[in-house]
Amino acid sequence: MKKSFFSPRGVLLGLVAVLLALSLAGWAYWSLSALAYRHAIDRWIEEGRAAGYQISYDDRQMFGFPRHLTMRLINVRWRNADGIDFRAQAMDLLSVSWIGHTFEARFKNHVSIAAPVDEDGHILMLSAESGHGHVTLDSEGFWRQAQLSLDDIQGGLAPAYLFHAEKLSLALARPDQPPKDHHEVGLTLEGAAETMTLPAAMPAPFGDKAAKFTARLRVMGPVPDVRRRASVEAWNKDSGIVEFDDFSLSWGVLSLASKGTVGFDDDLQPEGAFAGTVANPEKTLQLLMDKGFILLHDAGMLKSAMDLFARPSVRGTPGMELPITVQLGGLFFGPIRIFTFPEIDWPKEPPPPAR
C-alpha cells in the first residue's frame, strides 16, 4: 500500500505552519504599523514644540496586537503658547483607523485642562478622575468632531465658581469650512451633566444639587476666544449669537425645558430670550417666594403675568409655558426677576504664560 501524503499528522503540521506564518505576518504588519504610529505621534509632538508648545511625558508603551494600535503615555503635560495647560496621569491613545485620522483617548486616574483668564488667578478649568474621548482630525491635523465622556468631574471658573458632577458628556463639531458670518454655524455642541453640585457662591433657590442638565446649541459665526474681550466684542458686533435648540434642567422642584437665543449687550453682559415649559409652576414659584427670591409685593404681579403670558404646554409635556429672559444681570420669569448672577468682569487679555 502506498503511503498517503495527506495523513492526519501531515495535515496538522501543515495547518500549524500556515497559522504560524499568518501570525508572523500579522505581527510584522502590526509592528510596522506601530512604528509608523509612533513616528506620526513623534512628528505631531515635534511640530507642536516648534510652534511653541510645551509637550512632555515620563514614559510610553505600545500594545493592542492584533486588532488595535494603542500608545499609553504616562504623566502627560501639554501647554500651548496661550498658557492653556492639559495634564493626564495616564492616557491611552488608540488609532481607530490604524494610520488614519480617527483616534480614541482613554484617561485614567486624573486628567485636567486649565486656561488662565486674567492676572488675578481666575482660571477656566475642567478636571475628571476618568473618562474617554473620540476625535476625528482633518488632513491638516485640526479636530472636526469630538465626543467626550467624563466621570467625577469638576469644572467652571476657579476659584469661586466650580461645579461638580458625577458624569459629563459632550459632543462637539466644527464645519469643514470656517463660517463667513453670523448666518453660518461655527460650532455645534451637545452636553449633559448628571448629579451636579453647585458652587457655594451661586444663588441656589432649588437646593445645592441639580439632578440633570442638558443643552444643545449652535454658536453662530466665527467662534470667539471667550478669554479675550476684544475677540468676544468683535463677534458680538458682527451679530454673533448662541442658538439653544434645547436647554433643560431638573433642579429640585424645578423641571424646565426650553429653547431660545443668547447674546451679549453693549457692555458684553449676557442677554437672551427663551420659551420655556415649567412642569410644576405653582410649586416652583411658591418655593421661590418662601426663600425670598420673589418679594411678597411682586407675588401678585407675577400671578397676573402668569395669567397673561403663560399658556399650557404645546410640546406634549405637562406644565405651563412662559417667557424667560436673561438680562440686567438676572433671570426673569415674565417681568419678575427670579435671581441675579454676578457681572462678567472681562479682562482685556489673558495673562502671559509662565515660562
mmCIF file of N, CA and C in Angstrom, residues 72-199:
data_model
loop_
_atom_site.group_PDB
_atom_site.id
_atom_site.type_symbol
_atom_site.label_atom_id
_atom_site.label_comp_id
_atom_site.label_asym_id
_atom_site.label_seq_id
_atom_site.Cartn_x
_atom_site.Cartn_y
_atom_site.Cartn_z
ATOM 1 N N ARG A 72 0.242 54.133 25.275
ATOM 2 C CA ARG A 72 -0.021 54.625 26.622
ATOM 3 C C ARG A 72 1.062 55.618 27.023
ATOM 4 N N LEU A 73 0.630 56.827 27.377
ATOM 5 C CA LEU A 73 1.540 57.874 27.816
ATOM 6 C C LEU A 73 1.332 58.110 29.308
ATOM 7 N N ILE A 74 2.426 58.219 30.041
ATOM 8 C CA ILE A 74 2.393 58.396 31.492
ATOM 9 C C ILE A 74 2.802 59.824 31.841
ATOM 10 N N ASN A 75 1.999 60.451 32.713
ATOM 11 C CA ASN A 75 2.264 61.823 33.175
ATOM 12 C C ASN A 75 2.473 62.789 32.000
ATOM 13 N N VAL A 76 1.398 62.931 31.228
ATOM 14 C CA VAL A 76 1.433 63.791 30.051
ATOM 15 C C VAL A 76 1.199 65.242 30.470
ATOM 16 N N ARG A 77 1.950 66.149 29.847
ATOM 17 C CA ARG A 77 1.681 67.575 30.005
ATOM 18 C C ARG A 77 1.774 68.239 28.635
ATOM 19 N N TRP A 78 0.722 69.003 28.309
ATOM 20 C CA TRP A 78 0.642 69.716 27.025
ATOM 21 C C TRP A 78 0.231 71.147 27.344
ATOM 22 N N ARG A 79 1.057 72.098 26.968
ATOM 23 C CA ARG A 79 0.795 73.502 27.269
ATOM 24 C C ARG A 79 1.083 74.328 26.021
ATOM 25 N N ASN A 80 0.078 75.135 25.587
ATOM 26 C CA ASN A 80 0.291 75.909 24.373
ATOM 27 C C ASN A 80 0.821 77.298 24.693
ATOM 28 N N ALA A 81 1.009 78.095 23.657
ATOM 29 C CA ALA A 81 1.624 79.411 23.833
ATOM 30 C C ALA A 81 0.729 80.378 24.593
ATOM 31 N N ASP A 82 -0.584 80.086 24.674
ATOM 32 C CA ASP A 82 -1.504 80.953 25.410
ATOM 33 C C ASP A 82 -1.653 80.545 26.875
ATOM 34 N N GLY A 83 -0.906 79.536 27.305
ATOM 35 C CA GLY A 83 -0.971 79.108 28.693
ATOM 36 C C GLY A 83 -2.041 78.084 28.996
ATOM 37 N N ILE A 84 -2.762 77.583 27.979
ATOM 38 C CA ILE A 84 -3.738 76.517 28.204
ATOM 39 C C ILE A 84 -2.987 75.237 28.517
ATOM 40 N N ASP A 85 -3.292 74.647 29.659
ATOM 41 C CA ASP A 85 -2.499 73.552 30.195
ATOM 42 C C ASP A 85 -3.342 72.288 30.303
ATOM 43 N N PHE A 86 -2.884 71.197 29.658
ATOM 44 C CA PHE A 86 -3.552 69.893 29.725
ATOM 45 C C PHE A 86 -2.619 68.904 30.413
ATOM 46 N N ARG A 87 -3.177 68.126 31.364
ATOM 47 C CA ARG A 87 -2.383 67.131 32.077
ATOM 48 C C ARG A 87 -3.181 65.848 32.251
ATOM 49 N N ALA A 88 -2.481 64.721 32.170
ATOM 50 C CA ALA A 88 -3.114 63.424 32.392
ATOM 51 C C ALA A 88 -2.095 62.491 33.025
ATOM 52 N N GLN A 89 -2.499 61.814 34.096
ATOM 53 C CA GLN A 89 -1.582 60.878 34.737
ATOM 54 C C GLN A 89 -1.327 59.665 33.857
ATOM 55 N N ALA A 90 -2.365 59.187 33.172
ATOM 56 C CA ALA A 90 -2.202 58.076 32.228
ATOM 57 C C ALA A 90 -3.223 58.245 31.118
ATOM 58 N N MET A 91 -2.743 58.200 29.875
ATOM 59 C CA MET A 91 -3.620 58.393 28.725
ATOM 60 C C MET A 91 -3.285 57.367 27.659
ATOM 61 N N ASP A 92 -4.310 56.614 27.233
ATOM 62 C CA ASP A 92 -4.158 55.666 26.137
ATOM 63 C C ASP A 92 -4.688 56.296 24.857
ATOM 64 N N LEU A 93 -3.861 56.323 23.815
ATOM 65 C CA LEU A 93 -4.264 56.826 22.508
ATOM 66 C C LEU A 93 -4.437 55.639 21.570
ATOM 67 N N LEU A 94 -5.669 55.414 21.121
ATOM 68 C CA LEU A 94 -5.970 54.314 20.218
ATOM 69 C C LEU A 94 -6.234 54.872 18.832
ATOM 70 N N SER A 95 -5.515 54.347 17.850
ATOM 71 C CA SER A 95 -5.777 54.734 16.468
ATOM 72 C C SER A 95 -6.881 53.832 15.948
ATOM 73 N N VAL A 96 -8.090 54.378 15.828
ATOM 74 C CA VAL A 96 -9.244 53.577 15.431
ATOM 75 C C VAL A 96 -9.114 53.120 13.989
ATOM 76 N N SER A 97 -8.577 53.993 13.144
ATOM 77 C CA SER A 97 -8.453 53.657 11.726
ATOM 78 C C SER A 97 -6.996 53.378 11.349
ATOM 79 N N TRP A 98 -6.271 52.746 12.265
ATOM 80 C CA TRP A 98 -4.852 52.454 12.114
ATOM 81 C C TRP A 98 -4.101 53.748 11.818
ATOM 82 N N ILE A 99 -3.535 53.922 10.671
ATOM 83 C CA ILE A 99 -2.791 55.155 10.404
ATOM 84 C C ILE A 99 -3.728 56.152 9.727
ATOM 85 N N GLY A 100 -4.837 56.444 10.392
ATOM 86 C CA GLY A 100 -5.829 57.351 9.845
ATOM 87 C C GLY A 100 -5.911 58.612 10.673
ATOM 88 N N HIS A 101 -7.097 59.194 10.694
ATOM 89 C CA HIS A 101 -7.294 60.466 11.376
ATOM 90 C C HIS A 101 -8.381 60.382 12.442
ATOM 91 N N THR A 102 -8.707 59.176 12.878
ATOM 92 C CA THR A 102 -9.690 58.985 13.930
ATOM 93 C C THR A 102 -9.019 58.319 15.112
ATOM 94 N N PHE A 103 -9.121 58.964 16.271
ATOM 95 C CA PHE A 103 -8.433 58.491 17.453
ATOM 96 C C PHE A 103 -9.389 58.417 18.638
ATOM 97 N N GLU A 104 -9.090 57.496 19.520
ATOM 98 C CA GLU A 104 -9.816 57.389 20.787
ATOM 99 C C GLU A 104 -8.814 57.550 21.918
ATOM 100 N N ALA A 105 -9.192 58.317 22.921
ATOM 101 C CA ALA A 105 -8.329 58.530 24.083
ATOM 102 C C ALA A 105 -9.052 58.045 25.332
ATOM 103 N N ARG A 106 -8.319 57.352 26.185
ATOM 104 C CA ARG A 106 -8.864 56.894 27.458
ATOM 105 C C ARG A 106 -8.009 57.469 28.579
ATOM 106 N N PHE A 107 -8.681 58.085 29.534
ATOM 107 C CA PHE A 107 -7.988 58.744 30.639
ATOM 108 C C PHE A 107 -8.180 57.942 31.915
ATOM 109 N N LYS A 108 -7.100 57.829 32.684
ATOM 110 C CA LYS A 108 -7.154 57.089 33.945
ATOM 111 C C LYS A 108 -6.540 57.931 35.058
ATOM 112 N N ASN A 109 -7.058 57.721 36.261
ATOM 113 C CA ASN A 109 -6.561 58.364 37.490
ATOM 114 C C ASN A 109 -6.937 59.842 37.562
ATOM 115 N N HIS A 110 -6.421 60.680 36.675
ATOM 116 C CA HIS A 110 -6.776 62.099 36.742
ATOM 117 C C HIS A 110 -6.375 62.774 35.437
ATOM 118 N N VAL A 111 -7.273 63.651 34.963
ATOM 119 C CA VAL A 111 -6.993 64.421 33.758
ATOM 120 C C VAL A 111 -7.576 65.811 33.969
ATOM 121 N N SER A 112 -6.902 66.840 33.445
ATOM 122 C CA SER A 112 -7.380 68.211 33.644
ATOM 123 C C SER A 112 -6.934 69.095 32.496
ATOM 124 N N ILE A 113 -7.721 70.147 32.272
ATOM 125 C CA ILE A 113 -7.350 71.200 31.336
ATOM 126 C C ILE A 113 -7.715 72.528 31.981
ATOM 127 N N ALA A 114 -6.800 73.474 31.910
ATOM 128 C CA ALA A 114 -6.988 74.768 32.576
ATOM 129 C C ALA A 114 -6.523 75.881 31.658
ATOM 130 N N ALA A 115 -7.288 76.981 31.663
ATOM 131 C CA ALA A 115 -6.958 78.149 30.847
ATOM 132 C C ALA A 115 -7.014 79.393 31.721
ATOM 133 N N PRO A 116 -5.894 80.101 31.905
ATOM 134 C CA PRO A 116 -5.920 81.324 32.708
ATOM 135 C C PRO A 116 -6.768 82.389 32.039
ATOM 136 N N VAL A 117 -7.524 83.132 32.854
ATOM 137 C CA VAL A 117 -8.416 84.164 32.338
ATOM 138 C C VAL A 117 -7.838 85.559 32.544
ATOM 139 N N ASP A 118 -7.238 85.792 33.706
ATOM 140 C CA ASP A 118 -6.690 87.111 33.999
ATOM 141 C C ASP A 118 -5.516 86.959 34.955
ATOM 142 N N GLU A 119 -4.953 88.092 35.350
ATOM 143 C CA GLU A 119 -3.805 88.072 36.235
ATOM 144 C C GLU A 119 -4.188 87.978 37.711
ATOM 145 N N ASP A 120 -5.495 87.894 37.993
ATOM 146 C CA ASP A 120 -5.958 87.777 39.375
ATOM 147 C C ASP A 120 -6.149 86.330 39.813
ATOM 148 N N GLY A 121 -5.753 85.398 38.981
ATOM 149 C CA GLY A 121 -5.822 83.988 39.360
ATOM 150 C C GLY A 121 -7.087 83.271 38.947
ATOM 151 N N HIS A 122 -7.965 83.906 38.168
ATOM 152 C CA HIS A 122 -9.165 83.229 37.698
ATOM 153 C C HIS A 122 -8.795 82.290 36.545
ATOM 154 N N ILE A 123 -9.333 81.071 36.606
ATOM 155 C CA ILE A 123 -8.966 80.041 35.640
ATOM 156 C C ILE A 123 -10.222 79.300 35.193
ATOM 157 N N LEU A 124 -10.392 79.146 33.891
ATOM 158 C CA LEU A 124 -11.394 78.240 33.363
ATOM 159 C C LEU A 124 -10.814 76.837 33.392
ATOM 160 N N MET A 125 -11.493 75.910 34.055
ATOM 161 C CA MET A 125 -10.890 74.592 34.211
ATOM 162 C C MET A 125 -11.932 73.484 34.120
ATOM 163 N N LEU A 126 -11.446 72.309 33.774
ATOM 164 C CA LEU A 126 -12.244 71.095 33.757
ATOM 165 C C LEU A 126 -11.328 69.940 34.127
ATOM 166 N N SER A 127 -11.728 69.147 35.109
ATOM 167 C CA SER A 127 -10.915 68.007 35.518
ATOM 168 C C SER A 127 -11.826 66.811 35.762
ATOM 169 N N ALA A 128 -11.262 65.604 35.666
ATOM 170 C CA ALA A 128 -12.022 64.380 35.878
ATOM 171 C C ALA A 128 -11.086 63.296 36.388
ATOM 172 N N GLU A 129 -11.689 62.292 37.020
ATOM 173 C CA GLU A 129 -10.894 61.168 37.517
ATOM 174 C C GLU A 129 -10.713 60.088 36.456
ATOM 175 N N SER A 130 -11.637 60.004 35.508
ATOM 176 C CA SER A 130 -11.511 59.028 34.425
ATOM 177 C C SER A 130 -12.437 59.442 33.295
ATOM 178 N N GLY A 131 -12.254 58.791 32.154
ATOM 179 C CA GLY A 131 -13.130 59.096 31.031
ATOM 180 C C GLY A 131 -12.527 58.642 29.722
ATOM 181 N N HIS A 132 -13.218 58.949 28.644
ATOM 182 C CA HIS A 132 -12.697 58.627 27.317
ATOM 183 C C HIS A 132 -13.216 59.640 26.312
ATOM 184 N N GLY A 133 -12.502 59.755 25.217
ATOM 185 C CA GLY A 133 -12.867 60.694 24.171
ATOM 186 C C GLY A 133 -12.642 60.085 22.802
ATOM 187 N N HIS A 134 -13.287 60.674 21.797
ATOM 188 C CA HIS A 134 -13.190 60.204 20.419
ATOM 189 C C HIS A 134 -13.033 61.442 19.539
ATOM 190 N N VAL A 135 -11.965 61.489 18.746
ATOM 191 C CA VAL A 135 -11.645 62.698 17.982
ATOM 192 C C VAL A 135 -11.397 62.331 16.520
ATOM 193 N N THR A 136 -11.941 63.134 15.628
ATOM 194 C CA THR A 136 -11.676 62.991 14.202
ATOM 195 C C THR A 136 -10.947 64.236 13.724
ATOM 196 N N LEU A 137 -9.789 64.045 13.102
ATOM 197 C CA LEU A 137 -8.962 65.147 12.608
ATOM 198 C C LEU A 137 -9.099 65.277 11.098
ATOM 199 N N ASP A 138 -8.857 66.491 10.595
ATOM 200 C CA ASP A 138 -8.815 66.651 9.152
ATOM 201 C C ASP A 138 -7.406 66.375 8.644
ATOM 202 N N SER A 139 -7.177 66.576 7.353
ATOM 203 C CA SER A 139 -5.881 66.241 6.760
ATOM 204 C C SER A 139 -4.746 67.101 7.296
ATOM 205 N N GLU A 140 -5.070 68.267 7.888
ATOM 206 C CA GLU A 140 -4.048 69.148 8.428
ATOM 207 C C GLU A 140 -3.866 68.985 9.939
ATOM 208 N N GLY A 141 -4.585 68.034 10.533
ATOM 209 C CA GLY A 141 -4.412 67.751 11.945
ATOM 210 C C GLY A 141 -5.310 68.538 12.874
ATOM 211 N N PHE A 142 -6.283 69.314 12.342
ATOM 212 C CA PHE A 142 -7.208 70.057 13.184
ATOM 213 C C PHE A 142 -8.457 69.212 13.445
ATOM 214 N N TRP A 143 -8.959 69.256 14.688
ATOM 215 C CA TRP A 143 -10.111 68.429 15.010
ATOM 216 C C TRP A 143 -11.370 68.978 14.353
ATOM 217 N N ARG A 144 -12.228 68.065 13.926
ATOM 218 C CA ARG A 144 -13.501 68.434 13.315
ATOM 219 C C ARG A 144 -14.675 67.924 14.151
ATOM 220 N N GLN A 145 -14.543 66.749 14.714
ATOM 221 C CA GLN A 145 -15.578 66.192 15.568
ATOM 222 C C GLN A 145 -14.926 65.609 16.815
ATOM 223 N N ALA A 146 -15.619 65.742 17.946
ATOM 224 C CA ALA A 146 -15.084 65.215 19.201
ATOM 225 C C ALA A 146 -16.235 64.829 20.116
ATOM 226 N N GLN A 147 -16.094 63.685 20.759
ATOM 227 C CA GLN A 147 -17.018 63.247 21.796
ATOM 228 C C GLN A 147 -16.229 62.983 23.065
ATOM 229 N N LEU A 148 -16.776 63.380 24.198
ATOM 230 C CA LEU A 148 -16.067 63.267 25.463
ATOM 231 C C LEU A 148 -17.033 62.789 26.532
ATOM 232 N N SER A 149 -16.620 61.790 27.308
ATOM 233 C CA SER A 149 -17.410 61.293 28.428
ATOM 234 C C SER A 149 -16.493 61.202 29.640
ATOM 235 N N LEU A 150 -16.862 61.913 30.714
ATOM 236 C CA LEU A 150 -16.009 62.009 31.888
ATOM 237 C C LEU A 150 -16.782 61.621 33.146
ATOM 238 N N ASP A 151 -16.064 61.069 34.124
ATOM 239 C CA ASP A 151 -16.651 60.687 35.408
ATOM 240 C C ASP A 151 -16.005 61.485 36.530
ATOM 241 N N ASP A 152 -16.831 61.825 37.514
ATOM 242 C CA ASP A 152 -16.367 62.546 38.706
ATOM 243 C C ASP A 152 -15.618 63.810 38.290
ATOM 244 N N ILE A 153 -16.360 64.759 37.732
ATOM 245 C CA ILE A 153 -15.734 65.937 37.137
ATOM 246 C C ILE A 153 -15.928 67.174 38.004
ATOM 247 N N GLN A 154 -15.041 68.118 37.810
ATOM 248 C CA GLN A 154 -15.136 69.439 38.424
ATOM 249 C C GLN A 154 -14.789 70.452 37.349
ATOM 250 N N GLY A 155 -15.591 71.503 37.233
ATOM 251 C CA GLY A 155 -15.331 72.471 36.191
ATOM 252 C C GLY A 155 -15.993 73.796 36.472
ATOM 253 N N GLY A 156 -15.570 74.807 35.713
ATOM 254 C CA GLY A 156 -16.125 76.136 35.878
ATOM 255 C C GLY A 156 -15.027 77.169 35.964
ATOM 256 N N LEU A 157 -15.339 78.270 36.624
ATOM 257 C CA LEU A 157 -14.394 79.365 36.783
ATOM 258 C C LEU A 157 -13.826 79.310 38.191
ATOM 259 N N ALA A 158 -12.562 78.929 38.305
ATOM 260 C CA ALA A 158 -11.910 78.860 39.606
ATOM 261 C C ALA A 158 -11.462 80.267 40.013
ATOM 262 N N PRO A 159 -11.451 80.562 41.328
ATOM 263 C CA PRO A 159 -11.669 79.605 42.420
ATOM 264 C C PRO A 159 -13.099 79.543 42.938
ATOM 265 N N ALA A 160 -13.974 80.506 42.610
ATOM 266 C CA ALA A 160 -15.261 80.593 43.317
ATOM 267 C C ALA A 160 -16.380 79.800 42.660
ATOM 268 N N TYR A 161 -16.347 79.673 41.323
ATOM 269 C CA TYR A 161 -17.499 79.100 40.625
ATOM 270 C C TYR A 161 -17.130 77.754 39.995
ATOM 271 N N LEU A 162 -16.966 76.743 40.843
ATOM 272 C CA LEU A 162 -16.629 75.407 40.388
ATOM 273 C C LEU A 162 -17.792 74.453 40.647
ATOM 274 N N PHE A 163 -18.235 73.808 39.594
ATOM 275 C CA PHE A 163 -19.294 72.812 39.688
ATOM 276 C C PHE A 163 -18.670 71.430 39.850
ATOM 277 N N HIS A 164 -19.431 70.532 40.450
ATOM 278 C CA HIS A 164 -19.037 69.130 40.490
ATOM 279 C C HIS A 164 -20.175 68.299 39.916
ATOM 280 N N ALA A 165 -19.853 67.292 39.135
ATOM 281 C CA ALA A 165 -20.868 66.408 38.562
ATOM 282 C C ALA A 165 -20.346 64.987 38.539
ATOM 283 N N GLU A 166 -21.262 64.040 38.710
ATOM 284 C CA GLU A 166 -20.853 62.636 38.660
ATOM 285 C C GLU A 166 -20.486 62.221 37.250
ATOM 286 N N LYS A 167 -21.225 62.733 36.262
ATOM 287 C CA LYS A 167 -20.959 62.375 34.868
ATOM 288 C C LYS A 167 -21.147 63.600 33.974
ATOM 289 N N LEU A 168 -20.340 63.662 32.943
ATOM 290 C CA LEU A 168 -20.454 64.732 31.955
ATOM 291 C C LEU A 168 -20.186 64.140 30.576
ATOM 292 N N SER A 169 -21.054 64.463 29.626
ATOM 293 C CA SER A 169 -20.834 64.036 28.249
ATOM 294 C C SER A 169 -20.939 65.248 27.335
ATOM 295 N N LEU A 170 -20.040 65.315 26.353
ATOM 296 C CA LEU A 170 -20.004 66.423 25.404
ATOM 297 C C LEU A 170 -19.794 65.874 24.001
ATOM 298 N N ALA A 171 -20.436 66.505 23.039
ATOM 299 C CA ALA A 171 -20.201 66.198 21.636
ATOM 300 C C ALA A 171 -20.077 67.524 20.896
ATOM 301 N N LEU A 172 -18.952 67.709 20.205
ATOM 302 C CA LEU A 172 -18.683 68.965 19.516
ATOM 303 C C LEU A 172 -18.378 68.690 18.050
ATOM 304 N N ALA A 173 -18.749 69.652 17.206
ATOM 305 C CA ALA A 173 -18.461 69.519 15.773
ATOM 306 C C ALA A 173 -18.187 70.895 15.194
ATOM 307 N N ARG A 174 -17.178 70.954 14.324
ATOM 308 C CA ARG A 174 -16.859 72.181 13.598
ATOM 309 C C ARG A 174 -17.047 71.925 12.107
ATOM 310 N N PRO A 175 -17.486 72.943 11.356
ATOM 311 C CA PRO A 175 -17.686 72.749 9.916
ATOM 312 C C PRO A 175 -16.354 72.593 9.195
ATOM 313 N N ASP A 176 -16.414 71.983 8.018
ATOM 314 C CA ASP A 176 -15.192 71.821 7.216
ATOM 315 C C ASP A 176 -14.619 73.165 6.793
ATOM 316 N N GLN A 177 -15.510 74.126 6.522
ATOM 317 C CA GLN A 177 -15.075 75.466 6.141
ATOM 318 C C GLN A 177 -15.504 76.457 7.218
ATOM 319 N N PRO A 178 -14.608 77.366 7.640
ATOM 320 C CA PRO A 178 -14.974 78.349 8.666
ATOM 321 C C PRO A 178 -16.166 79.187 8.226
ATOM 322 N N PRO A 179 -17.045 79.554 9.170
ATOM 323 C CA PRO A 179 -18.209 80.370 8.810
ATOM 324 C C PRO A 179 -17.799 81.757 8.329
ATOM 325 N N LYS A 180 -18.537 82.263 7.350
ATOM 326 C CA LYS A 180 -18.242 83.595 6.805
ATOM 327 C C LYS A 180 -18.840 84.704 7.661
ATOM 328 N N ASP A 181 -20.010 84.435 8.260
ATOM 329 C CA ASP A 181 -20.678 85.455 9.066
ATOM 330 C C ASP A 181 -21.607 84.775 10.058
ATOM 331 N N HIS A 182 -22.450 85.580 10.731
ATOM 332 C CA HIS A 182 -23.294 85.048 11.792
ATOM 333 C C HIS A 182 -24.451 84.196 11.268
ATOM 334 N N HIS A 183 -24.623 84.114 9.964
ATOM 335 C CA HIS A 183 -25.655 83.254 9.405
ATOM 336 C C HIS A 183 -25.206 81.794 9.346
ATOM 337 N N GLU A 184 -23.908 81.543 9.518
ATOM 338 C CA GLU A 184 -23.379 80.184 9.417
ATOM 339 C C GLU A 184 -22.894 79.704 10.782
ATOM 340 N N VAL A 185 -22.969 78.398 10.985
ATOM 341 C CA VAL A 185 -22.612 77.799 12.277
ATOM 342 C C VAL A 185 -21.100 77.661 12.397
ATOM 343 N N GLY A 186 -20.551 78.125 13.526
ATOM 344 C CA GLY A 186 -19.124 77.969 13.781
ATOM 345 C C GLY A 186 -18.802 76.795 14.681
ATOM 346 N N LEU A 187 -19.767 76.401 15.516
ATOM 347 C CA LEU A 187 -19.552 75.293 16.445
ATOM 348 C C LEU A 187 -20.908 74.751 16.883
ATOM 349 N N THR A 188 -21.033 73.429 16.888
ATOM 350 C CA THR A 188 -22.219 72.758 17.412
ATOM 351 C C THR A 188 -21.823 71.974 18.652
ATOM 352 N N LEU A 189 -22.615 72.096 19.696
ATOM 353 C CA LEU A 189 -22.279 71.431 20.956
ATOM 354 C C LEU A 189 -23.531 70.815 21.565
ATOM 355 N N GLU A 190 -23.387 69.572 22.020
ATOM 356 C CA GLU A 190 -24.421 68.909 22.813
ATOM 357 C C GLU A 190 -23.771 68.434 24.103
ATOM 358 N N GLY A 191 -24.437 68.691 25.223
ATOM 359 C CA GLY A 191 -23.845 68.317 26.506
ATOM 360 C C GLY A 191 -24.907 67.894 27.499
ATOM 361 N N ALA A 192 -24.486 67.067 28.463
ATOM 362 C CA ALA A 192 -25.363 66.631 29.538
ATOM 363 C C ALA A 192 -24.520 66.385 30.775
ATOM 364 N N ALA A 193 -25.028 66.799 31.915
ATOM 365 C CA ALA A 193 -24.360 66.575 33.199
ATOM 366 C C ALA A 193 -25.362 65.976 34.173
ATOM 367 N N GLU A 194 -24.885 65.047 35.000
ATOM 368 C CA GLU A 194 -25.756 64.383 35.960
ATOM 369 C C GLU A 194 -25.249 64.596 37.374
ATOM 370 N N THR A 195 -26.191 64.747 38.299
ATOM 371 C CA THR A 195 -25.926 64.904 39.733
ATOM 372 C C THR A 195 -24.883 65.995 39.952
ATOM 373 N N MET A 196 -25.302 67.218 39.682
ATOM 374 C CA MET A 196 -24.419 68.375 39.794
ATOM 375 C C MET A 196 -24.521 68.994 41.187
ATOM 376 N N THR A 197 -23.372 69.367 41.729
ATOM 377 C CA THR A 197 -23.305 70.146 42.964
ATOM 378 C C THR A 197 -22.871 71.556 42.605
ATOM 379 N N LEU A 198 -23.684 72.533 42.971
ATOM 380 C CA LEU A 198 -23.429 73.908 42.590
ATOM 381 C C LEU A 198 -22.409 74.564 43.521
ATOM 382 N N PRO A 199 -21.655 75.543 43.018
ATOM 383 C CA PRO A 199 -20.712 76.258 43.886
ATOM 384 C C PRO A 199 -21.450 77.089 44.928
#
